[in-house]
Amino acid sequence: MKPNAFKADIDDSDLLEKSMSEIASAIADPSRVSILCALMDGRAWTATELSSVANIAASTASAHLAKLLNSQLITCLSQGRHRYYRLAGVDIATLLETLMGVSMKTQKGCVTKTPVHLRKARTCYDHLAGEVAVAMYEFMDKEGWFLPEGGALSPIGMAKFQEIGVEIIPHTKRKSVCTCLDWSERRFHLGGSTGAALLVTFDQKGWIARTAGYREVTFTDAGIKALGRLFRLSLK
């Protein structure tokens, strides 16, 4: 290896380590964690809304948002006089969900303290999470809706999703089917573009109701019937 190439490798390594430490620093604050968790519902929030959920002053929230923006963990959208903040992408949501799972594991004798309504059903950025989502994934996996090697729907799964009315967008850069570790249930739920499309369909059909400003999801009467018919699930 040429000396200059070796130096380039060292420089790249130093740059990666510096970037990782900057991201870790951006997350390492309870108020910023509260902001990031609020944005996990996949929607855009104003600074005022985020300051309220983090229980901090508006000026303090602005400083925290600036750090999150500089670390490219969030993005800012301007619409008229208002500015809205949201997560920078699904990769950031996945990072946060993974961090939640790791954090739960480090607690000795951990008993989940996740509120019951959030544990039952919530959004994980752009797909469903929680007890119901985990049960749905386990049913789909058992019934052969996914290819054995993973990553995509099987012919059975494609037919079932068409029956539900889910519009699958082919040839996207995002992985079609991927497992996402549910931090409250410690089991997998469905992520990827297929998981996102499923949430959109549930929303459009009126099977779920969202609580404004929160990740909580509740199932309507029609949604409860659909869960029983399509996934053999009974909500108690």
XYZ file of C-alpha atoms in Angstrom:
236
model
C 0.000 0.000 0.000
C 1.312 3.447 -0.910
C 2.025 5.842 2.005
C -0.517 8.376 0.695
C -3.210 5.682 0.466
C -2.456 4.613 4.032
C -2.776 8.233 5.179
C -6.114 8.516 3.373
C -7.393 5.419 5.213
C -6.403 6.962 8.547
C -8.037 10.260 7.649
C -11.268 8.490 6.627
C -11.286 6.527 9.875
C -10.769 9.676 11.916
C -13.588 11.395 10.031
C -15.985 8.498 10.653
C -15.174 8.389 14.368
C -15.633 12.157 14.630
C -18.986 11.970 12.837
C -20.173 9.140 15.103
C -19.187 11.054 18.235
C -21.033 14.145 16.989
C -24.237 12.144 16.448
C -23.876 10.524 19.875
C -23.383 13.979 21.401
C -26.490 15.296 19.644
C -28.612 12.499 21.115
C -27.020 12.666 24.580
C -29.484 15.058 26.167
C -32.884 14.151 27.708
C -34.644 17.121 26.114
C -33.311 16.290 22.660
C -34.304 12.664 23.183
C -37.851 13.823 24.018
C -37.913 15.863 20.804
C -36.661 12.960 18.701
C -39.139 10.548 20.267
C -42.006 12.951 19.521
C -40.912 13.092 15.881
C -41.054 9.293 15.735
C -44.747 9.622 14.853
C -43.599 10.467 11.322
C -45.227 13.880 11.215
C -43.808 17.396 11.200
C -43.957 19.477 14.407
C -43.448 23.168 15.142
C -40.805 24.362 17.599
C -43.565 25.452 19.984
C -45.136 21.993 19.962
C -41.757 20.353 20.525
C -40.876 22.697 23.388
C -44.167 21.740 25.027
C -43.638 17.986 24.714
C -40.062 18.311 26.008
C -41.253 20.615 28.804
C -38.641 23.281 28.026
C -38.675 26.970 27.127
C -39.044 27.950 23.466
C -35.573 29.507 23.414
C -34.062 26.315 24.824
C -35.931 24.246 22.238
C -34.487 26.401 19.457
C -30.947 25.665 20.625
C -31.669 21.937 20.800
C -33.273 21.946 17.342
C -30.235 23.744 15.911
C -27.938 21.013 17.228
C -30.177 18.269 15.835
C -30.269 20.049 12.472
C -26.478 20.423 12.397
C -26.141 16.706 13.096
C -28.595 15.981 10.233
C -30.890 14.030 12.527
C -33.843 16.239 11.632
C -34.882 18.488 8.759
C -36.767 21.787 8.708
C -39.617 22.609 6.347
C -40.824 26.190 5.842
C -44.450 26.802 4.960
C -45.580 30.399 5.015
C -44.619 31.916 8.348
C -44.293 28.547 10.006
C -41.354 26.176 10.277
C -41.886 22.481 10.806
C -39.399 19.874 11.977
C -39.319 16.169 11.245
C -36.873 13.268 11.355
C -34.346 13.278 8.520
C -35.462 9.864 7.307
C -36.369 6.285 8.051
C -32.727 5.472 8.839
C -32.832 7.928 11.739
C -36.097 6.393 12.972
C -34.509 2.943 12.807
C -31.509 4.199 14.769
C -33.767 5.588 17.494
C -35.914 2.446 17.676
C -32.743 0.321 17.967
C -31.400 2.621 20.672
C -34.658 2.226 22.587
C -34.318 -1.551 22.435
C -30.684 -1.482 23.579
C -31.567 0.919 26.399
C -34.298 -1.416 27.641
C -31.852 -4.352 27.676
C -29.361 -2.485 29.868
C -31.880 -2.064 32.679
C -31.421 -4.862 35.211
C -34.578 -6.836 35.924
C -36.316 -4.579 33.459
C -40.072 -4.474 33.523
C -41.411 -2.320 30.719
C -42.958 0.947 31.867
C -44.351 1.794 28.459
C -47.905 3.166 28.897
C -50.499 0.511 28.078
C -52.043 2.510 25.221
C -48.632 2.967 23.572
C -47.642 -0.642 24.110
C -50.853 -1.809 22.429
C -50.379 0.185 19.213
C -48.299 3.145 18.088
C -46.456 4.418 15.043
C -42.764 3.738 14.509
C -42.092 6.613 12.113
C -44.051 5.413 9.042
C -45.234 1.958 10.098
C -47.154 0.297 12.918
C -45.487 -0.844 16.138
C -46.548 -2.280 19.462
C -48.321 -5.431 20.582
C -50.778 -5.530 17.682
C -48.100 -4.935 15.033
C -45.924 -7.700 16.498
C -48.873 -10.141 16.424
C -49.618 -9.138 12.820
C -46.024 -9.792 11.775
C -45.922 -13.174 13.495
C -49.164 -14.178 11.745
C -47.867 -13.071 8.324
C -44.559 -14.864 8.854
C -46.269 -18.094 9.954
C -48.673 -17.998 7.009
C -45.844 -17.602 4.483
C -46.443 -14.025 3.415
C -42.681 -13.406 3.095
C -40.009 -15.059 0.970
C -37.872 -17.571 2.921
C -34.745 -15.450 2.403
C -36.633 -12.338 3.552
C -36.626 -8.893 2.012
C -39.819 -9.206 -0.030
C -43.358 -10.518 -0.067
C -43.972 -14.056 -1.328
C -46.638 -14.680 -4.004
C -48.998 -15.534 -1.132
C -48.125 -12.265 0.591
C -48.583 -10.256 -2.605
C -52.041 -11.759 -3.079
C -52.984 -11.075 0.537
C -51.797 -7.475 0.391
C -53.764 -6.938 -2.822
C -56.807 -8.396 -1.065
C -56.354 -5.861 1.743
C -55.992 -3.082 -0.826
C -52.380 -2.178 -0.070
C -50.618 -0.420 -2.939
C -47.106 -1.815 -3.215
C -44.689 0.481 -5.040
C -42.184 -1.671 -6.979
C -38.495 -0.948 -7.511
C -37.975 1.492 -4.671
C -34.514 2.080 -3.192
C -35.902 1.166 0.202
C -36.047 -2.488 1.232
C -39.539 -3.856 0.657
C -39.768 -6.047 3.761
C -37.588 -5.740 6.823
C -37.982 -6.618 10.473
C -37.907 -3.852 13.032
C -37.265 -4.809 16.661
C -40.144 -3.526 18.766
C -38.573 -1.972 21.855
C -41.557 -2.516 24.149
C -42.384 -6.067 23.023
C -38.775 -7.228 22.325
C -40.051 -8.961 19.183
C -40.265 -7.954 15.538
C -42.848 -5.925 13.686
C -43.015 -5.188 9.949
C -40.955 -2.287 8.601
C -39.733 -1.345 5.136
C -41.796 0.114 2.314
C -44.376 -2.670 2.755
C -44.889 -1.806 6.417
C -45.286 1.861 5.469
C -47.813 1.037 2.750
C -49.796 -1.089 5.201
C -50.073 1.821 7.655
C -51.238 4.135 4.847
C -53.942 1.632 3.919
C -55.121 1.269 7.527
C -55.327 5.055 7.707
C -57.188 5.458 4.409
C -59.724 2.758 5.243
C -60.482 4.318 8.612
C -59.264 1.279 10.514
C -57.143 3.360 12.871
C -57.440 6.696 14.633
C -54.427 8.750 15.606
C -54.119 10.951 18.660
C -52.951 14.359 17.451
C -49.391 15.088 18.515
C -48.712 11.590 19.836
C -47.579 8.189 18.525
C -50.639 6.476 19.974
C -52.877 4.579 17.554
C -56.311 3.186 18.362
C -58.326 0.787 16.219
C -61.837 1.710 15.149
C -64.670 -0.808 15.141
C -64.017 -1.395 11.438
C -60.316 -1.830 12.180
C -60.990 -4.370 14.920
C -63.140 -6.385 12.519
C -60.422 -6.169 9.850
C -57.768 -7.436 12.271
C -59.930 -10.435 13.073
C -60.764 -11.160 9.442
C -57.307 -10.650 7.940
C -54.901 -11.502 10.766
C -57.098 -13.582 13.132
C -56.443 -11.105 15.919
C -58.895 -10.318 18.684
C -58.472 -7.011 20.505
C -59.571 -7.227 24.112
